[in-house]
PDB file of C-alpha atoms in Angstrom:
ATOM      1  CA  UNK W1064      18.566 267.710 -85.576  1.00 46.00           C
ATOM      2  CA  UNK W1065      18.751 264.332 -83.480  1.00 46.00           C
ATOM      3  CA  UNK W1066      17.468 262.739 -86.756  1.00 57.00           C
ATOM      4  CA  UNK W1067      20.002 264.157 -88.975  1.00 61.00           C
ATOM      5  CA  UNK W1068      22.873 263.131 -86.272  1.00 60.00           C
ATOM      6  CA  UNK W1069      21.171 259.594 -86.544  1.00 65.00           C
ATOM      7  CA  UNK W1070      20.683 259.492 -90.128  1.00 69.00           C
ATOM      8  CA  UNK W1071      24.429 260.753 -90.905  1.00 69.00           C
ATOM      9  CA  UNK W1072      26.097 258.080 -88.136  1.00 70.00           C
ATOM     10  CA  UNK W1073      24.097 254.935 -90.251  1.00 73.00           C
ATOM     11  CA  UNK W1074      24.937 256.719 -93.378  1.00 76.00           C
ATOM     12  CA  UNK W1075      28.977 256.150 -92.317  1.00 80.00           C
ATOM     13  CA  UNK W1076      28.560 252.645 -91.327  1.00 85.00           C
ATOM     14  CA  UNK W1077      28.585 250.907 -94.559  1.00 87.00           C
ATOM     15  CA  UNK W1078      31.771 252.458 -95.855  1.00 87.00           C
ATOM     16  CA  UNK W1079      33.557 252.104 -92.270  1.00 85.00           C
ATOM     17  CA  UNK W1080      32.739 248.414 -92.523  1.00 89.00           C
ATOM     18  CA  UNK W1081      34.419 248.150 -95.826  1.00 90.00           C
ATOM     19  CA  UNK W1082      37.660 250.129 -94.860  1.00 86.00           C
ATOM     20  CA  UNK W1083      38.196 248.091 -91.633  1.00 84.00           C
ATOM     21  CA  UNK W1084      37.648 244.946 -93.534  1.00 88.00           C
ATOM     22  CA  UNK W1085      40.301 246.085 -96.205  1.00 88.00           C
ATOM     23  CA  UNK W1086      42.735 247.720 -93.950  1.00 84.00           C
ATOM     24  CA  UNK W1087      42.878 244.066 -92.139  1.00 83.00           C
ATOM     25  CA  UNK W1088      43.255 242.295 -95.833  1.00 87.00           C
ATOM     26  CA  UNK W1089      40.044 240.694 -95.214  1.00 88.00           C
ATOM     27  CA  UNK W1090      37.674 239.040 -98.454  1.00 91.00           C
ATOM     28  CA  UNK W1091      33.870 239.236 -97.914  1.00 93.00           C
ATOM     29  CA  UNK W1092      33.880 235.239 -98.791  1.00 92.00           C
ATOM     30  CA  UNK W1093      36.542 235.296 -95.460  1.00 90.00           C
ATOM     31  CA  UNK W1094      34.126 237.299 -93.548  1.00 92.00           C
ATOM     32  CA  UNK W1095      31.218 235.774 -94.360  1.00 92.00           C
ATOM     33  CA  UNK W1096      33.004 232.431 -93.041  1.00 91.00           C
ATOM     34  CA  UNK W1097      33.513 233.915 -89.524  1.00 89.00           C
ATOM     35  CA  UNK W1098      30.435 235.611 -89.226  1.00 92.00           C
ATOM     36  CA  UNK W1099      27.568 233.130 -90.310  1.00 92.00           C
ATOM     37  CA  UNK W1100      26.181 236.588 -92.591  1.00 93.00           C
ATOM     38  CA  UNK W1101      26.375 235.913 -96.151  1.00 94.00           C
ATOM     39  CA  UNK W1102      28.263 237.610 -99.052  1.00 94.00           C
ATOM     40  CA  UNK W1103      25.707 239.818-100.404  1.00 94.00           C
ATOM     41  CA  UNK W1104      24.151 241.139 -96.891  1.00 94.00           C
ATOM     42  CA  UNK W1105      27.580 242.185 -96.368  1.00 94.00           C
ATOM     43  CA  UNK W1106      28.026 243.483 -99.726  1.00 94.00           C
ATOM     44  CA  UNK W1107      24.748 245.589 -99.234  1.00 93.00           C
ATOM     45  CA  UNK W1108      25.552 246.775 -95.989  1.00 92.00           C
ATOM     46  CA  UNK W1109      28.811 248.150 -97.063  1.00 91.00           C
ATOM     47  CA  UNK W1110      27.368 249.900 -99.927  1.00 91.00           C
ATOM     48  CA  UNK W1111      24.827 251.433 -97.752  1.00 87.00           C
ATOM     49  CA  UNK W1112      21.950 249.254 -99.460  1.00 89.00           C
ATOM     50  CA  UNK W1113      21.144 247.767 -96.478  1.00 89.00           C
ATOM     51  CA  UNK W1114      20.917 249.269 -92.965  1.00 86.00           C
ATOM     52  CA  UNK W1115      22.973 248.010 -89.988  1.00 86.00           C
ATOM     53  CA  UNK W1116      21.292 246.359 -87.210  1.00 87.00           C
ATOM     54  CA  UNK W1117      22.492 245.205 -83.869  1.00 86.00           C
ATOM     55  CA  UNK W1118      21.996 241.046 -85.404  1.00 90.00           C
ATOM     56  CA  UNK W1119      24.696 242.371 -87.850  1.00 90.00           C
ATOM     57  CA  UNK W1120      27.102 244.397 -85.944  1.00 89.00           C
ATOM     58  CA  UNK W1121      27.578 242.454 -83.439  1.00 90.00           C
ATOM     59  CA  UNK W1122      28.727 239.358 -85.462  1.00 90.00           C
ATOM     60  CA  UNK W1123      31.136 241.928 -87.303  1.00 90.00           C
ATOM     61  CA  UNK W1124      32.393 243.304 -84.187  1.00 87.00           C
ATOM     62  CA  UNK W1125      33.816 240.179 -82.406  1.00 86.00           C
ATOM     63  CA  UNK W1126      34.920 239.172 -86.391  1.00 86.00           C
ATOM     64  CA  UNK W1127      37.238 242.169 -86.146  1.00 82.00           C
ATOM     65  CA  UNK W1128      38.155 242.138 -82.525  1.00 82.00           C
ATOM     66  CA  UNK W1129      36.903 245.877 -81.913  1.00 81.00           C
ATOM     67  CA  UNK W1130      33.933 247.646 -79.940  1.00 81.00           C
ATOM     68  CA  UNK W1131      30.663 247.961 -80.999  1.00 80.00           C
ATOM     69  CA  UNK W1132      30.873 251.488 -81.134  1.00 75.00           C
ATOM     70  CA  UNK W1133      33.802 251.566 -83.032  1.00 76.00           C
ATOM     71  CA  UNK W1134      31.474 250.205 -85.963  1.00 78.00           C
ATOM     72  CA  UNK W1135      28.895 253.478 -85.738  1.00 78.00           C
ATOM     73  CA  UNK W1136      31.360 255.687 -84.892  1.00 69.00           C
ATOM     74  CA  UNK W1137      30.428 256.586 -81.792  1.00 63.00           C
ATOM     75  CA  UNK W1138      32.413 259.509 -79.589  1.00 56.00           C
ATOM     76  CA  UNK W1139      34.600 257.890 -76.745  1.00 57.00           C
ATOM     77  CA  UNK W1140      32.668 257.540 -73.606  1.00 59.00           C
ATOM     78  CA  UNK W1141      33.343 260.861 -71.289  1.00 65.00           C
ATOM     79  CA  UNK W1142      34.643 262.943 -74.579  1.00 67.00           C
ATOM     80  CA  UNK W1143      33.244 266.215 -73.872  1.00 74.00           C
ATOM     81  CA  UNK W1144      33.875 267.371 -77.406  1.00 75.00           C
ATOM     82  CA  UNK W1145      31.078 268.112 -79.272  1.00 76.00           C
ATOM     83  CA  UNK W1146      31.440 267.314 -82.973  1.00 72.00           C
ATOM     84  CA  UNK W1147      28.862 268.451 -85.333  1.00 73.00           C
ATOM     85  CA  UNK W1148      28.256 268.826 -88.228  1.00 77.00           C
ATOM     86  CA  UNK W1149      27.200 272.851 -90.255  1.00 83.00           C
ATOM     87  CA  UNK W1150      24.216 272.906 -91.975  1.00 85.00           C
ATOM     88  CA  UNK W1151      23.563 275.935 -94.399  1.00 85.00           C
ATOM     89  CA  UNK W1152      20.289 277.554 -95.811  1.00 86.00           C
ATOM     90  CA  UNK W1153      19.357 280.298 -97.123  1.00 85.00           C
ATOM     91  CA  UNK W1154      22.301 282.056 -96.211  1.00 88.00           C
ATOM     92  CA  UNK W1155      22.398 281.033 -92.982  1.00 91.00           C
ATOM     93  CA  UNK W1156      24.834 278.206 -91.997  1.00 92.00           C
ATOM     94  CA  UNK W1157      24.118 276.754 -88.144  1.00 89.00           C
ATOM     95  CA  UNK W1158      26.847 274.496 -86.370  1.00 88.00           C
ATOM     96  CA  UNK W1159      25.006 272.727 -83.093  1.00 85.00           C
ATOM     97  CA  UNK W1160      27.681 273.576 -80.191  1.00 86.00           C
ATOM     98  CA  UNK W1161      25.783 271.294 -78.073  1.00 80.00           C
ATOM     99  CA  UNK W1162      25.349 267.269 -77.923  1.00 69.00           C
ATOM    100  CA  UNK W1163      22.127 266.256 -75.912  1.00 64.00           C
ATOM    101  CA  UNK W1164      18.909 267.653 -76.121  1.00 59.00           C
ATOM    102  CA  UNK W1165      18.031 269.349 -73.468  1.00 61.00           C
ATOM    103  CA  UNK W1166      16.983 273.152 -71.255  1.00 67.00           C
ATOM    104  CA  UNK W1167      19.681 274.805 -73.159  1.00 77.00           C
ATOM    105  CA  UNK W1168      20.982 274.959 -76.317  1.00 81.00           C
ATOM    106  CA  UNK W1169      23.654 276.374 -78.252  1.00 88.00           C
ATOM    107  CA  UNK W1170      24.658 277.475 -81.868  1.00 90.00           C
ATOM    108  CA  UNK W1171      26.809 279.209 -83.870  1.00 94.00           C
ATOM    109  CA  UNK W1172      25.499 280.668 -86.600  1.00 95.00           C
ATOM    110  CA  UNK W1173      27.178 282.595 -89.617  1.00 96.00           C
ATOM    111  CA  UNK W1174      24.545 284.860 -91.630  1.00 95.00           C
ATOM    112  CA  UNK W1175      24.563 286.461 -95.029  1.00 95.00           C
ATOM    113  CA  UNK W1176      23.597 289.483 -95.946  1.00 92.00           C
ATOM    114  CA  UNK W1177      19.195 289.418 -96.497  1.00 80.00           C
ATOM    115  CA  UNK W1178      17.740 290.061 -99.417  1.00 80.00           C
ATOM    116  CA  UNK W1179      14.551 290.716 -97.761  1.00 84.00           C
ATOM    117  CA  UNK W1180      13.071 292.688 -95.173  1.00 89.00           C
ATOM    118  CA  UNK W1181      13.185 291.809 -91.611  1.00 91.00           C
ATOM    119  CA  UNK W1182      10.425 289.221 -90.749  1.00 91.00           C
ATOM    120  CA  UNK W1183      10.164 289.792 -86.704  1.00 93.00           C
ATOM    121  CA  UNK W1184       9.206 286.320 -84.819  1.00 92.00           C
ATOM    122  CA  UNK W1185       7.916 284.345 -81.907  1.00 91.00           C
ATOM    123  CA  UNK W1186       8.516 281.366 -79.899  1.00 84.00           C
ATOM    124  CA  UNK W1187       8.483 280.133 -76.291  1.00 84.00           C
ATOM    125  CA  UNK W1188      12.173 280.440 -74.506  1.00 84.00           C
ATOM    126  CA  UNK W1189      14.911 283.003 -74.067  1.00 89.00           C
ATOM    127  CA  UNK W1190      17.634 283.835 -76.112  1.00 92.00           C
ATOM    128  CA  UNK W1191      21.362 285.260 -75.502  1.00 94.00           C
ATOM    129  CA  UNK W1192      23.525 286.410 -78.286  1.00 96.00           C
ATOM    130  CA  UNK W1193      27.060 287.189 -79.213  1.00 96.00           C
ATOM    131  CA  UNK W1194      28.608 288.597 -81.661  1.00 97.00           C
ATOM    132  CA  UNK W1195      32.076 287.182 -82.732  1.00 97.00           C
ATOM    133  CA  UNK W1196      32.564 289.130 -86.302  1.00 97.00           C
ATOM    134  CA  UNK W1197      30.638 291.524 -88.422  1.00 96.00           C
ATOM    135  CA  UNK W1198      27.870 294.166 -87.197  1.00 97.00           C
ATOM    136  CA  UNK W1199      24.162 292.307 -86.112  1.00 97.00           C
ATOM    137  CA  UNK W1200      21.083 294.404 -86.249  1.00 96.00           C
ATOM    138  CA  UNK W1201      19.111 293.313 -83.777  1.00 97.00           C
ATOM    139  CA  UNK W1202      14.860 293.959 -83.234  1.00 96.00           C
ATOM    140  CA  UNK W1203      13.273 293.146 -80.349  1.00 96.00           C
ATOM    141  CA  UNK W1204       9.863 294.406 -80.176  1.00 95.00           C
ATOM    142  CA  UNK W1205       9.968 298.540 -80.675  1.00 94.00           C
ATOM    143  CA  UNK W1206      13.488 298.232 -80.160  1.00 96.00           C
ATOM    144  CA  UNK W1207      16.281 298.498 -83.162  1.00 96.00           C
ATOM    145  CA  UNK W1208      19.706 297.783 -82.124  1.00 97.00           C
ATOM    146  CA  UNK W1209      23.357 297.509 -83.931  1.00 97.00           C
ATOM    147  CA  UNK W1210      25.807 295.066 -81.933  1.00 97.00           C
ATOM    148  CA  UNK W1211      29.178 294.332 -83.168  1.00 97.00           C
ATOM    149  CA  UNK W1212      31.904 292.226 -82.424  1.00 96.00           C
ATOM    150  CA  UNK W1213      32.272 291.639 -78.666  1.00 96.00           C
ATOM    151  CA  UNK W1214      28.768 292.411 -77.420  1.00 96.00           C
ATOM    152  CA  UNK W1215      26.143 290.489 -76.069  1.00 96.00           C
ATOM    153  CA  UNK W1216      22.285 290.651 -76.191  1.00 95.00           C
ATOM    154  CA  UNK W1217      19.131 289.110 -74.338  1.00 93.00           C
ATOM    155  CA  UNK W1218      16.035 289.059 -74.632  1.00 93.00           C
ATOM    156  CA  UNK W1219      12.581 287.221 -73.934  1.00 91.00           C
ATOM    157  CA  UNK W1220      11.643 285.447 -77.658  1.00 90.00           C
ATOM    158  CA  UNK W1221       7.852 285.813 -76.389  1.00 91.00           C
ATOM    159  CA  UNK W1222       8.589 289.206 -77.975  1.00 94.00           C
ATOM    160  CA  UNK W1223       8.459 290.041 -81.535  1.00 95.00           C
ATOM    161  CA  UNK W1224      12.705 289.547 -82.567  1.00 96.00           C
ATOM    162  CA  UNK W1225      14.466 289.196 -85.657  1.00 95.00           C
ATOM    163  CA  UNK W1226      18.044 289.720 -85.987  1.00 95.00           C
ATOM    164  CA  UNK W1227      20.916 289.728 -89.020  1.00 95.00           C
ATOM    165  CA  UNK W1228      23.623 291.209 -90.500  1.00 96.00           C
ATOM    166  CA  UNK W1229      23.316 294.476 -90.589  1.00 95.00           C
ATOM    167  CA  UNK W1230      24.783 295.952 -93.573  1.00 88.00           C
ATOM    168  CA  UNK W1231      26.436 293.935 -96.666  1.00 92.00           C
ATOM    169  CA  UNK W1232      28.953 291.444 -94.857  1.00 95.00           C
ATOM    170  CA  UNK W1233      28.308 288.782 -92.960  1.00 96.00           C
ATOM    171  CA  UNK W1234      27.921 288.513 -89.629  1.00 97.00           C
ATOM    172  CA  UNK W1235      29.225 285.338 -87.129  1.00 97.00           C
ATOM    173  CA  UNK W1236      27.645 284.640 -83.708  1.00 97.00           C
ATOM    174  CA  UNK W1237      27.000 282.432 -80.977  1.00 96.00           C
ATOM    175  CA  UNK W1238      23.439 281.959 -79.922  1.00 94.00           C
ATOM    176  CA  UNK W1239      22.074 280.355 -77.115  1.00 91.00           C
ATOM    177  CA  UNK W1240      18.572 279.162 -76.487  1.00 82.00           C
ATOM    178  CA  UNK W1241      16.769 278.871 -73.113  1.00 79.00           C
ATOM    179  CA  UNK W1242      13.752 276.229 -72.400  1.00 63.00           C
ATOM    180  CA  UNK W1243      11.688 275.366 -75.406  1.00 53.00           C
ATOM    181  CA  UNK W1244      14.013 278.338 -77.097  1.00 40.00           C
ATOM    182  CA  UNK W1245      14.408 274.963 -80.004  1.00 41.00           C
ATOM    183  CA  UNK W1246      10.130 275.271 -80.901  1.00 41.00           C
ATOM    184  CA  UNK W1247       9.791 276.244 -84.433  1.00 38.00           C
ATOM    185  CA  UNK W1248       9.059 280.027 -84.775  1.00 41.00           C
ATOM    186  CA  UNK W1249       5.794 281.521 -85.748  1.00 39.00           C
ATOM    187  CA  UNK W1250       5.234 284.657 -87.568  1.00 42.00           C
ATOM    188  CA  UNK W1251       4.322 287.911 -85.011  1.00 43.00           C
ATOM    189  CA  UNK W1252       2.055 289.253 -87.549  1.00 46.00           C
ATOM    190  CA  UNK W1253      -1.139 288.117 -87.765  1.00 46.00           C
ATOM    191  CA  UNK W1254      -1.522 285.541 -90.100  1.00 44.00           C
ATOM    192  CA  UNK W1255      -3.600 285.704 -93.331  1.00 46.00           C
ATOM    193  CA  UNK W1256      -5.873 282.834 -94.881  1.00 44.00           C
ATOM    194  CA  UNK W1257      -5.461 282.436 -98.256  1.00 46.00           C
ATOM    195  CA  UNK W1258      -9.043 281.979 -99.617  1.00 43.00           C
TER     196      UNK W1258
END
């Protein structure tokens, strides 16, 4: 996740460069003047064919009279709001709710309907859920549950879990993740070699 959140900020340099130099009316020969970088490195940074570095920020920065982290788009310092981006997959689109890494961790997830059967799973941590539309089947070990809209689960993800819509509508929830709740899951089944 930090790597996407990385790769996405460096990916909006280049064209933030070029729409604060045109906004301010500014030529790349003009630029390249005032900033001792030449033509083409700021050509190729703009376009995204080359990748910013502090050497070229910098220079751009104090060429445009604004802060660093105005360049990379940085959130203002003490903004608690977290802005992230959805990723979908497989019918399952996950918006991060929370900035730093850290104990806890919290999504919101919206989930299609599966095709397949439930695929119960393991990892280290502690998980809370809520449901905030739809109807979530839930399994946690022997245990088959149905929460809808309003109610809250928790359980220890030592234990075999899966959860999902349950029925043919999707289902929207916020899901929170205690310590090492973020470690990839492994199957609860044993596994099979192919051979």
């Amino acid at each position: 996740m930090i790597d996407d959140d990385y790769a996405r900020v460096l990916s909006d340099v280049g064209p933030g460069l070029r729409r604060l130099r045109q906004e301010r009316g500014v030529t790349l020969a003009a630029l390249a003047a005032s900033t001792g970088i030449s033509v083409s490195t700021l050509s190729r940074l703009e376009s995204g064919g080359r990748k910013a570095t502090l050497e070229l920020l910098l220079p751009l920065a104090h060429a445009h009279q604004v802060p660093l982290d105005e360049l990379v788009g940085a959130p203002e310092v003490g903004d608690p709001r977290v802005r992230a981006t959805p990723r979908s997959h497989d019918g399952l689109t996950v918006l991060p709710l929370t900035r730093q890494p850290g104990a806890l961790q919290a999504f919101r997830l919206v989930m299609e309907p599966a095709t397949g059967p439930p695929e119960p799973r393991t990892h280290e941590g502690y998980e809370w859920l809520y449901v905030l539309s739809g109807r979530l089947r839930l399994l946690v070990a022997d245990r088959d549950v149905e929460l809808r809209a309003g109610e809250a689960a928790e359980f220890d993800t030592r234990l075999p879990h899966w959860f999902g819509p349950a029925g043919d509508r999707p289902v929207e929830l916020i899901s929170l993740f205690g310590r090492q709740g973020e470690r990839m899951h492994v199957r609860a089944g044993p596994h099979h070699r192919a051979g």
